[in-house]
XYZ file of C-alpha atoms in Angstrom:
643
model
C 96.864 -222.719 3.717
C 93.141 -222.172 3.075
C 90.961 -223.117 0.172
C 87.678 -221.199 0.528
C 85.127 -220.582 -2.205
C 84.850 -216.873 -2.922
C 81.465 -215.205 -3.507
C 80.844 -211.741 -4.795
C 77.818 -209.596 -4.185
C 74.983 -209.731 -6.757
C 74.990 -212.369 -9.484
C 77.265 -215.315 -9.008
C 79.701 -215.985 -11.895
C 80.135 -219.683 -12.575
C 82.178 -221.379 -15.238
C 80.809 -223.836 -17.785
C 82.408 -226.825 -16.045
C 80.873 -225.858 -12.716
C 77.424 -225.530 -14.286
C 77.808 -228.948 -15.987
C 78.660 -230.537 -12.649
C 75.622 -228.912 -11.035
C 73.235 -230.244 -13.711
C 74.792 -233.717 -13.596
C 74.252 -233.921 -9.838
C 70.625 -232.898 -10.223
C 70.010 -235.472 -12.978
C 71.683 -238.234 -10.982
C 69.443 -237.500 -7.997
C 66.328 -237.637 -10.203
C 67.415 -240.935 -11.775
C 68.041 -242.484 -8.349
C 64.566 -241.392 -7.177
C 62.944 -242.875 -10.307
C 64.849 -246.140 -9.894
C 63.749 -246.386 -6.260
C 60.127 -245.817 -7.251
C 60.309 -248.537 -9.943
C 61.848 -250.980 -7.489
C 59.133 -250.267 -4.929
C 56.407 -250.768 -7.499
C 58.040 -254.023 -8.640
C 58.144 -255.362 -5.084
C 54.498 -254.413 -4.500
C 53.383 -256.117 -7.731
C 55.312 -259.251 -6.821
C 53.708 -259.559 -3.415
C 50.234 -259.119 -4.908
C 50.944 -261.816 -7.491
C 52.045 -264.274 -4.817
C 48.935 -263.493 -2.755
C 46.791 -264.261 -5.797
C 48.597 -267.564 -6.423
C 50.516 -266.351 -9.448
C 54.258 -266.482 -10.193
C 56.594 -263.644 -9.414
C 56.622 -261.243 -12.369
C 59.873 -260.503 -14.223
C 61.634 -257.200 -13.767
C 61.600 -255.335 -17.020
C 64.356 -252.994 -15.835
C 66.941 -255.886 -15.969
C 66.241 -257.087 -19.508
C 69.257 -257.634 -21.735
C 67.696 -255.687 -24.594
C 65.507 -252.671 -24.440
C 62.794 -251.781 -26.919
C 64.011 -249.377 -29.527
C 62.137 -246.135 -29.039
C 60.246 -244.735 -31.952
C 61.707 -241.317 -31.365
C 65.485 -240.901 -31.765
C 65.450 -238.962 -28.537
C 64.957 -241.072 -25.393
C 61.867 -240.384 -23.355
C 63.859 -241.035 -20.171
C 65.077 -237.710 -18.879
C 68.864 -237.500 -19.125
C 71.463 -234.904 -18.389
C 71.384 -233.433 -21.889
C 67.615 -233.727 -22.628
C 65.567 -230.554 -22.411
C 63.008 -230.649 -19.627
C 59.443 -229.514 -19.836
C 58.417 -226.328 -18.185
C 60.059 -222.962 -17.775
C 63.751 -222.779 -18.560
C 65.895 -221.853 -15.559
C 68.523 -219.194 -15.898
C 72.061 -219.664 -14.487
C 71.370 -216.927 -12.013
C 68.269 -218.825 -10.796
C 70.349 -222.005 -10.290
C 72.997 -220.114 -8.370
C 70.331 -218.408 -6.251
C 68.784 -221.810 -5.463
C 72.146 -223.180 -4.352
C 72.837 -220.098 -2.254
C 69.461 -220.344 -0.509
C 69.858 -224.095 0.113
C 72.325 -223.471 2.963
C 75.888 -222.445 3.760
C 78.679 -223.783 1.555
C 80.767 -226.606 3.042
C 83.998 -225.585 4.741
C 86.930 -226.646 2.551
C 89.697 -225.114 4.665
C 92.874 -227.277 4.812
C 93.573 -228.419 8.332
C 97.115 -229.556 9.256
C 97.145 -232.815 11.195
C 99.250 -232.344 14.338
C 102.425 -234.516 14.255
C 102.933 -237.322 16.703
C 104.835 -236.338 19.842
C 108.581 -237.039 19.704
C 110.128 -239.633 21.918
C 112.780 -238.829 24.477
C 115.440 -240.455 22.307
C 114.513 -238.268 19.312
C 114.542 -235.121 21.429
C 117.948 -236.063 22.877
C 119.314 -236.766 19.404
C 118.149 -233.347 18.167
C 119.783 -231.652 21.130
C 123.052 -233.486 20.510
C 123.066 -232.583 16.806
C 122.328 -228.979 17.701
C 125.202 -228.839 20.155
C 127.549 -230.510 17.657
C 127.216 -227.714 15.121
C 130.695 -227.193 13.698
C 132.108 -230.394 15.184
C 134.809 -231.543 12.723
C 134.105 -235.275 13.159
C 130.410 -235.075 12.335
C 129.271 -238.374 10.853
C 132.090 -240.407 12.397
C 131.291 -243.459 14.523
C 129.640 -242.732 17.836
C 131.584 -242.605 21.089
C 134.683 -241.124 19.468
C 136.772 -240.998 22.627
C 140.240 -241.201 21.087
C 141.764 -239.790 17.908
C 144.714 -242.212 18.096
C 145.589 -245.207 20.284
C 145.488 -244.055 23.917
C 145.104 -240.397 22.870
C 141.877 -238.864 24.292
C 139.857 -236.489 22.179
C 140.638 -233.113 23.751
C 139.288 -231.063 20.856
C 136.281 -229.728 22.747
C 138.270 -228.741 25.847
C 140.894 -226.778 23.880
C 138.406 -224.752 21.854
C 136.624 -221.536 22.806
C 132.854 -221.849 22.895
C 133.244 -225.605 22.943
C 130.499 -227.418 21.000
C 130.034 -229.869 23.891
C 127.533 -228.395 26.316
C 125.755 -231.509 27.528
C 126.889 -233.162 30.723
C 129.193 -236.123 30.283
C 129.113 -239.309 32.296
C 131.411 -239.458 35.281
C 134.047 -242.184 35.029
C 136.671 -242.065 37.753
C 138.972 -244.499 39.481
C 140.305 -243.233 42.791
C 142.541 -246.287 43.238
C 144.433 -245.879 39.976
C 144.508 -242.102 40.310
C 146.337 -242.397 43.626
C 148.662 -245.119 42.374
C 149.576 -243.218 39.210
C 150.226 -240.046 41.188
C 153.611 -241.522 42.101
C 155.830 -241.159 39.024
C 158.041 -244.127 39.806
C 155.091 -246.409 40.406
C 153.305 -245.051 37.351
C 156.325 -245.759 35.150
C 156.472 -249.350 36.391
C 152.742 -249.866 35.800
C 152.910 -248.405 32.294
C 155.881 -250.608 31.393
C 153.995 -253.686 32.569
C 150.761 -252.734 30.812
C 152.428 -252.056 27.468
C 154.124 -255.428 27.260
C 151.108 -256.293 25.109
C 148.602 -254.044 23.423
C 145.597 -256.036 24.625
C 146.412 -255.499 28.313
C 146.971 -251.773 27.767
C 143.734 -251.091 25.920
C 141.695 -253.228 28.322
C 143.046 -251.198 31.207
C 142.281 -247.967 29.355
C 138.753 -249.159 28.574
C 137.838 -249.508 32.254
C 137.098 -245.786 32.674
C 137.935 -242.384 31.238
C 140.442 -241.626 33.973
C 142.411 -244.768 33.142
C 142.695 -243.708 29.502
C 143.952 -240.267 30.497
C 146.362 -241.657 33.068
C 148.187 -243.983 30.701
C 147.989 -241.413 27.911
C 149.919 -238.925 30.041
C 152.860 -241.313 30.420
C 153.428 -242.176 26.752
C 154.498 -240.256 23.642
C 152.273 -240.141 20.563
C 153.980 -239.792 17.195
C 151.654 -238.554 14.464
C 152.142 -240.286 11.102
C 149.268 -238.346 9.508
C 150.229 -234.708 9.810
C 147.615 -233.127 12.040
C 149.309 -230.423 14.103
C 151.809 -228.434 12.050
C 151.056 -229.586 8.521
C 153.403 -232.541 8.943
C 154.049 -235.408 11.303
C 154.695 -234.838 14.985
C 157.635 -236.635 16.573
C 158.217 -234.663 19.785
C 160.979 -232.697 18.051
C 163.112 -235.838 17.924
C 163.920 -235.144 14.274
C 165.904 -232.063 15.340
C 169.646 -232.549 15.920
C 170.904 -233.141 19.445
C 174.337 -231.678 18.877
C 175.835 -228.971 16.709
C 174.923 -225.416 15.775
C 171.388 -226.353 14.666
C 170.463 -227.800 18.049
C 167.474 -225.964 19.613
C 168.358 -224.124 22.817
C 164.905 -223.630 24.328
C 163.314 -226.530 26.159
C 160.059 -226.303 24.197
C 161.763 -227.329 20.945
C 164.126 -229.939 22.333
C 163.239 -233.539 21.665
C 162.520 -236.134 24.329
C 161.406 -239.755 24.460
C 159.016 -241.329 26.968
C 159.215 -244.892 28.200
C 156.512 -245.871 25.674
C 156.272 -244.390 22.165
C 153.154 -245.078 20.084
C 153.597 -244.434 16.361
C 150.274 -244.287 14.531
C 148.121 -242.143 12.247
C 145.874 -239.520 13.835
C 142.282 -238.744 12.933
C 142.439 -235.321 11.349
C 139.945 -232.582 12.117
C 139.922 -231.422 8.498
C 141.577 -232.157 5.203
C 140.578 -235.799 4.934
C 142.882 -238.814 5.166
C 146.607 -238.336 4.507
C 148.009 -238.629 1.020
C 150.693 -241.132 0.080
C 153.192 -238.307 -0.187
C 152.470 -237.317 3.405
C 152.759 -240.908 4.585
C 156.151 -241.472 2.964
C 157.409 -238.084 4.132
C 156.387 -238.794 7.721
C 157.979 -242.241 7.564
C 161.186 -240.578 6.373
C 161.016 -238.079 9.259
C 160.373 -240.862 11.763
C 163.535 -242.654 10.582
C 165.521 -239.493 11.295
C 163.933 -239.336 14.762
C 164.732 -242.985 15.492
C 168.326 -242.448 14.399
C 168.779 -239.302 16.525
C 167.412 -240.770 19.786
C 168.131 -244.465 19.173
C 169.643 -244.989 22.645
C 166.547 -243.806 24.532
C 163.792 -246.045 23.168
C 162.535 -248.805 25.459
C 159.058 -249.585 24.143
C 157.972 -248.728 20.582
C 154.589 -249.621 19.107
C 153.565 -249.224 15.468
C 149.847 -249.084 14.694
C 148.570 -249.169 11.078
C 151.592 -247.435 9.551
C 150.882 -247.602 5.820
C 154.363 -247.856 4.266
C 156.169 -249.602 7.126
C 158.094 -252.616 5.803
C 160.570 -255.118 7.293
C 163.371 -253.214 5.549
C 162.574 -250.027 7.497
C 162.493 -251.979 10.754
C 165.809 -253.643 9.911
C 167.324 -250.163 9.600
C 166.166 -248.757 12.949
C 165.530 -251.625 15.403
C 169.089 -253.011 15.708
C 170.381 -249.542 16.664
C 168.004 -249.288 19.664
C 170.291 -250.836 22.261
C 167.916 -250.348 25.189
C 164.775 -251.521 23.411
C 162.776 -254.049 25.432
C 159.372 -254.262 23.719
C 158.457 -253.913 20.043
C 154.774 -253.854 19.120
C 153.504 -254.039 15.523
C 149.758 -254.066 14.899
C 147.754 -254.171 11.653
C 150.394 -252.660 9.374
C 149.268 -253.303 5.763
C 152.653 -254.437 4.437
C 153.431 -256.752 7.367
C 151.327 -259.935 6.985
C 151.902 -263.180 8.849
C 154.527 -264.233 6.297
C 156.888 -261.557 7.720
C 156.894 -263.010 11.245
C 160.142 -264.944 10.871
C 161.799 -261.879 9.389
C 160.729 -259.799 12.410
C 162.083 -262.414 14.789
C 165.356 -262.199 12.920
C 165.419 -258.390 13.103
C 164.971 -258.169 16.877
C 167.820 -260.651 17.291
C 170.283 -258.788 15.051
C 173.410 -257.468 16.812
C 171.898 -258.114 20.221
C 173.343 -260.238 23.036
C 171.305 -262.994 24.598
C 170.789 -261.069 27.822
C 169.245 -258.123 25.979
C 166.530 -259.795 23.934
C 163.485 -257.890 22.690
C 159.906 -258.962 23.364
C 157.852 -258.889 20.151
C 154.092 -258.386 20.224
C 153.012 -258.830 16.612
C 149.492 -258.682 15.201
C 149.760 -259.394 11.440
C 147.601 -257.645 8.895
C 144.078 -259.054 9.068
C 141.545 -258.683 6.230
C 137.878 -258.817 7.123
C 136.832 -258.115 3.538
C 134.783 -255.301 1.997
C 131.240 -254.459 2.935
C 128.323 -255.976 1.030
C 127.286 -253.600 -1.743
C 124.252 -253.792 -3.999
C 123.746 -257.427 -3.078
C 126.922 -258.471 -4.900
C 127.866 -261.409 -2.700
C 130.637 -262.515 -5.064
C 132.757 -259.559 -3.947
C 132.501 -260.404 -0.249
C 134.672 -262.917 1.544
C 136.216 -262.729 5.006
C 139.373 -264.677 4.197
C 141.245 -263.080 7.101
C 144.802 -263.850 6.023
C 144.443 -262.758 2.397
C 142.222 -260.174 0.735
C 141.145 -262.268 -2.268
C 140.618 -265.945 -2.893
C 144.002 -267.517 -3.647
C 142.867 -271.048 -4.590
C 144.572 -272.850 -1.675
C 143.777 -274.045 1.818
C 144.625 -271.015 3.963
C 144.303 -272.931 7.233
C 146.958 -275.494 6.337
C 149.180 -272.729 4.945
C 148.995 -270.740 8.199
C 149.820 -273.808 10.272
C 152.701 -274.568 7.924
C 154.103 -271.123 8.785
C 153.430 -271.624 12.501
C 155.259 -274.963 12.303
C 158.397 -272.831 11.847
C 157.376 -269.631 13.670
C 156.383 -270.984 17.087
C 159.570 -273.009 17.764
C 161.711 -270.029 16.750
C 159.685 -267.727 19.000
C 160.171 -270.061 21.953
C 163.866 -270.161 21.217
C 164.036 -266.361 21.445
C 161.765 -266.274 24.516
C 159.009 -264.453 22.579
C 155.477 -265.262 23.672
C 153.204 -265.995 20.714
C 151.036 -268.561 22.485
C 149.314 -266.830 25.416
C 145.738 -265.625 24.782
C 146.648 -261.984 25.539
C 149.370 -261.750 22.875
C 148.724 -260.171 19.498
C 149.812 -263.196 17.460
C 147.550 -265.579 19.370
C 144.601 -263.207 19.039
C 145.255 -263.052 15.307
C 145.141 -266.849 15.144
C 141.916 -266.979 17.146
C 140.308 -264.361 14.937
C 141.318 -265.974 11.644
C 139.909 -269.054 9.910
C 141.970 -271.556 11.954
C 140.165 -273.872 14.371
C 141.246 -275.602 17.574
C 144.130 -273.160 17.931
C 145.228 -274.116 21.502
C 145.165 -277.842 20.712
C 147.217 -277.520 17.522
C 149.775 -275.219 19.210
C 150.288 -277.832 21.914
C 150.465 -280.584 19.270
C 153.322 -278.827 17.451
C 155.503 -279.256 20.548
C 154.140 -282.665 21.575
C 156.703 -285.231 20.502
C 154.568 -288.153 21.743
C 151.685 -287.484 19.346
C 151.389 -289.872 16.444
C 151.623 -288.524 12.866
C 148.056 -289.692 12.210
C 146.675 -287.741 15.169
C 148.655 -284.623 14.253
C 147.542 -284.728 10.611
C 143.901 -285.245 11.586
C 144.065 -282.354 14.096
C 145.594 -279.932 11.575
C 142.923 -280.954 9.055
C 140.102 -280.619 11.596
C 138.243 -278.211 9.312
C 137.734 -281.092 6.881
C 134.063 -282.024 7.151
C 134.745 -285.675 6.420
C 136.437 -286.468 9.716
C 136.332 -283.156 11.741
C 139.712 -283.953 13.296
C 138.827 -287.425 14.545
C 141.748 -289.739 13.936
C 139.567 -292.864 13.660
C 137.633 -291.375 10.771
C 140.750 -289.851 9.222
C 142.456 -293.250 8.992
C 139.339 -295.091 7.761
C 139.718 -295.357 3.998
C 136.358 -297.071 3.757
C 134.497 -294.291 5.548
C 136.165 -291.498 3.532
C 135.216 -291.934 -0.098
C 137.195 -290.814 -3.137
C 140.534 -291.529 -1.441
C 141.837 -294.736 -3.015
C 145.445 -293.716 -2.367
C 144.962 -293.768 1.424
C 146.356 -291.325 3.946
C 150.051 -292.227 3.909
C 150.933 -289.179 1.820
C 149.534 -286.876 4.528
C 151.604 -288.293 7.411
C 154.870 -288.802 5.539
C 157.449 -286.019 5.784
C 158.783 -284.109 2.803
C 161.509 -281.551 2.352
C 160.378 -278.082 1.246
C 162.752 -276.786 -1.391
C 162.121 -273.141 -0.452
C 162.105 -272.896 3.354
C 164.492 -275.901 3.769
C 162.356 -277.551 6.454
C 161.263 -281.171 6.742
C 157.545 -281.199 7.521
C 154.490 -283.503 7.278
C 152.728 -283.968 3.981
C 149.587 -282.374 5.447
C 151.312 -279.015 4.895
C 151.713 -279.643 1.168
C 149.243 -279.511 -1.660
C 148.118 -283.040 -2.440
C 148.814 -282.779 -6.149
C 152.434 -281.887 -5.353
C 153.168 -284.804 -3.043
C 151.177 -287.445 -4.977
C 153.813 -287.419 -7.706
C 156.527 -285.746 -5.686
C 159.396 -287.683 -7.261
C 158.704 -285.912 -10.550
C 159.669 -282.478 -9.195
C 161.282 -283.221 -5.863
C 163.701 -280.262 -6.061
C 160.904 -277.723 -6.586
C 158.509 -279.057 -3.934
C 157.066 -276.196 -1.861
C 154.872 -276.285 1.227
C 151.653 -274.317 1.484
C 153.322 -271.854 3.846
C 155.809 -270.847 1.149
C 153.021 -270.628 -1.420
C 151.098 -268.320 0.935
C 154.198 -266.177 1.404
C 154.554 -265.763 -2.350
C 150.896 -264.839 -2.694
C 151.041 -262.248 0.097
C 154.079 -260.640 -1.529
C 152.188 -260.346 -4.811
C 148.856 -259.004 -3.540
C 147.581 -255.992 -5.463
C 144.686 -254.771 -3.332
C 144.932 -251.352 -1.696
C 147.794 -250.497 -4.090
C 150.101 -252.883 -2.221
C 152.061 -253.630 -5.369
C 152.679 -249.947 -6.080
C 153.610 -249.300 -2.451
C 156.169 -252.094 -2.535
C 157.530 -250.624 -5.755
C 158.079 -247.285 -3.967
C 159.866 -249.061 -1.107
C 161.967 -250.995 -3.631
C 162.951 -247.747 -5.340
C 163.841 -246.245 -1.967
C 165.840 -249.025 -0.289
C 167.017 -251.280 -3.119
C 170.082 -250.593 -5.224
C 169.737 -253.434 -7.706
C 170.986 -257.015 -7.821
C 169.989 -260.026 -5.736
C 171.380 -258.609 -2.474
C 170.656 -254.983 -3.155
C 168.423 -254.286 -0.152
C 169.758 -251.666 2.215
C 168.971 -253.140 5.645
C 171.940 -251.786 7.591
C 172.934 -248.269 6.520
C 170.300 -245.884 7.865
C 172.257 -242.765 6.864
C 172.266 -243.903 3.279
C 168.528 -244.682 3.434
C 167.820 -241.149 4.670
C 169.822 -239.659 1.813
C 168.235 -241.989 -0.755
C 164.791 -240.594 -0.011
C 165.753 -237.322 -1.647
C 168.221 -238.814 -4.138
C 165.709 -241.344 -5.544
C 162.878 -238.781 -5.537
C 160.514 -240.916 -3.473
C 158.173 -237.953 -3.023
C 157.543 -237.834 -6.777
C 156.702 -241.551 -6.830
C 154.261 -241.094 -3.936
C 152.624 -238.130 -5.699
C 152.305 -240.269 -8.817
C 150.480 -242.884 -6.763
C 148.192 -240.161 -5.370
C 147.340 -239.136 -8.913
C 146.629 -242.736 -9.801
C 144.270 -243.048 -6.856
C 142.468 -239.853 -7.863
C 142.153 -241.149 -11.431
C 140.549 -244.368 -10.167
C 138.127 -242.371 -8.035
C 137.003 -240.228 -10.987
C 137.007 -242.725 -13.866
C 134.223 -242.723 -16.456
C 132.741 -246.115 -15.558
C 130.649 -245.781 -12.363
C 131.230 -249.464 -11.500
C 134.988 -248.893 -11.301
C 134.782 -245.498 -9.599
C 136.000 -246.458 -6.146
C 138.619 -245.417 -3.631
C 140.904 -248.442 -3.602
C 142.567 -247.337 -0.388
C 139.472 -247.223 1.817
C 136.690 -248.804 -0.293
C 138.545 -251.609 -2.041
C 136.514 -254.479 -3.506
C 137.418 -258.091 -4.118
C 137.888 -259.883 -7.396
C 134.876 -261.753 -8.648
C 134.637 -265.503 -8.206
C 133.963 -267.143 -11.553
C 130.740 -269.150 -11.660
C 132.718 -272.122 -12.924
C 134.756 -271.996 -9.725
C 131.598 -271.972 -7.624
C 130.370 -275.229 -9.166
C 130.678 -278.594 -7.533
C 133.860 -279.511 -9.368
C 135.100 -276.104 -10.503
C 138.606 -275.563 -11.797
C 139.627 -273.557 -8.719
C 138.900 -273.979 -5.051
C 137.561 -271.216 -2.831
C 139.778 -270.618 0.172
C 138.264 -271.100 3.641
C 136.544 -268.072 5.133
C 136.406 -266.984 8.749
C 132.660 -267.233 9.256
C 132.621 -270.878 8.167
C 134.016 -272.065 11.491
C 130.937 -270.678 13.261
C 128.419 -272.471 11.025
C 126.447 -275.208 12.794
C 126.533 -278.292 10.591
C 123.157 -279.728 9.622
C 121.916 -281.954 6.852
C 120.826 -278.872 4.937
C 124.255 -277.203 4.690
C 126.607 -280.159 4.613
C 129.290 -279.813 1.973
C 129.903 -282.605 -0.577
C 132.934 -284.643 0.422
C 134.313 -285.042 -3.089
C 134.574 -281.251 -3.413
C 137.406 -281.134 -0.872
C 139.775 -283.223 -3.011
C 138.513 -282.251 -6.438
C 141.309 -279.684 -6.655
C 144.043 -281.755 -5.073
C 143.889 -280.222 -1.593
C-alpha cells in the first residue's frame, strides 16, 4: 500500500487545515530563532558584566509576570498576528514549498518477517498434509484408536493424508518368534496375564504393537464400523436356520478378547443409548460363545456393573484370565464382589486370574483459577469428609487375604490392583501389605504404619505411643490398637480402621459400628458425578425385579429379554436428553458436559478453616510434598473432626 502526496499541474489546491499547519510551522521557526538570539544576547551581557566586576544580570524572559502591553494586540509576532510587508497569496506559499525541494517519501514499506525456524516449517508441513484428517486436534502421537489396535486409517484410505516419512521401528527377533503361530499364541497368553506387561511389550516398537494386535480380537463398544458395536459376528446364532453360512459372517473368538470403546473418526463420542445397546449385544455374544473365551479384558466400559459380570463370567468354563481396567461403575469397593464372581460355580482346579484396576479419579482440570473445584482424591471424585487412606486399607484388610486364598495376585508391582494402590493417596504400600500378613508385628507398630500419613508421628511407633509428644490426645492410643467388630462387613479389625468418634463411645451404638471401609463403600455407591446415579438407576431398572433379593445375577436369558421388556433404550435416551439439557442451560457457569468435563463440588470456606466442621480428604499430591517449617500442618487439625 502506498501513501503518496498527489500534485496537479498549475496551482496547487490546499485545504484550510493544511495552510494552518504551514503557517504554524513558519511561526514556530521564527519564535525559536528569536529565542536563540535573546539567549545569546543575555549570555554576552552577562560575561561583560562579570568582566566589569558587576553581578550577573537577571533574565527578563523568565519573569513570573510580564508587563501588560498598552496595545491589546501583542507586539510579539504570533501565528495569528498580521505581519508587516506584502501579503503572500496561497499560491505563493505553495510555490515556495514546491521550490524548496522534493516532497518527503511517505510510501509504506512492509517490514520483512523474521525467518521461520525448522520446527515451525515442519509443523506447517504436517498440518498441510493432515488436511481432512478426522482426528485433527487430538493428542499427538495417536498410534492406537483402542487398546492394542493400531491406527490404520491412513493406510486404508485412497490419497492417504500421511505423506511424510515415518520413523522405522522394527524388531527382527520378535518378528521371527511371532511368525510361528504356536509360539505366538503362547507368548500372547503370557503377556496378557496382566495389562501392564502387554502394553509395555507393545510400547517397545511399532512392530511389537502390530504383532500382538494381530493375535487378539477387538470388540468395539462405541459403534465405529457399521453404525453399531463390533463383536466379530459373535452375536449371530451358531445353530439353527438363522446361522450364517459364509465364513465372512460367522463368529469366532481369539485367545484374547479386548472389549473397549473405539475412537470414532466422526460423530463424536457415543451416546448412552449406544453404550447400553452395545452392552446388550455383547451379552448376547458372550452367551453364544461362552465356551470359547480364555482371556477377556474390559477397558473403560461405561455401563459395566458387577451384575453384568455375574451373568456372563460363571458361564465361561474355559476362562483363565479376566482383566477389568478403569470401568466407571467398578470402584475399589467392588473388588470382593469380583473375587466372588470368578469363584462362582468353578472347581478349585479351574480358578480364574483377576487383574483388576479400579476406577481412579484424577480430578478435573483447573479452570479460571477456581482451585476449590480441583482435588486429586484418587479413590473418590469429591471430598467425602473421611480419611480415604485408612478406608482403603480397611478394604485391603479383607481383600488381600481373600485374594491370596483364591491364588489371585494383587501384590506384585506389575498387577493392576497394586499399581492402583501405588498411584493413589496411600503411602508405604509394600510395607503395609507385608504388615497385613505379618502375625509377629505388634498392634502399636501396625497402627502407626497404617497411620503413617499422620504428620505427628509419620509412622514411627515411638512417637505414636508417646502421649506427651502428641498433643491434644488425652485419651491415649489404646482405642487405635484395640479390635472392634464391624456391624456391616462382620469382620473384627483394629480401631485404626474406624472413625475415632465412633470408637470413643462405641458402647453407645455397638450394633451399628461401621469401619471406614464400609463407609467408603456406601459413599462410592452414592456418588453422583458423571451421572453415576442415573446410570445405576438404568442398571437397576434392567436387572432388578424388586424386593431385597431382586437382582438377576444368574439368568442371562432373562436379562437379554428384559432389555427390550423394560425399555432400557428409552431410559438411556432420556439420560442423553438430560445431558444435552445440562450442556445448553441458560446459566453459563453450569453449562458443562458432565460426562467429559465434570467439575467438583465446592469446598465451603468454613471447612477450609483450621477447625472447620468437615475435614478435607487426603489428596494424591500431598504424599509428594516435602515437609518444611513453612508448610507444616497444625497437629490439632487432624483430630478436630474425630479422625
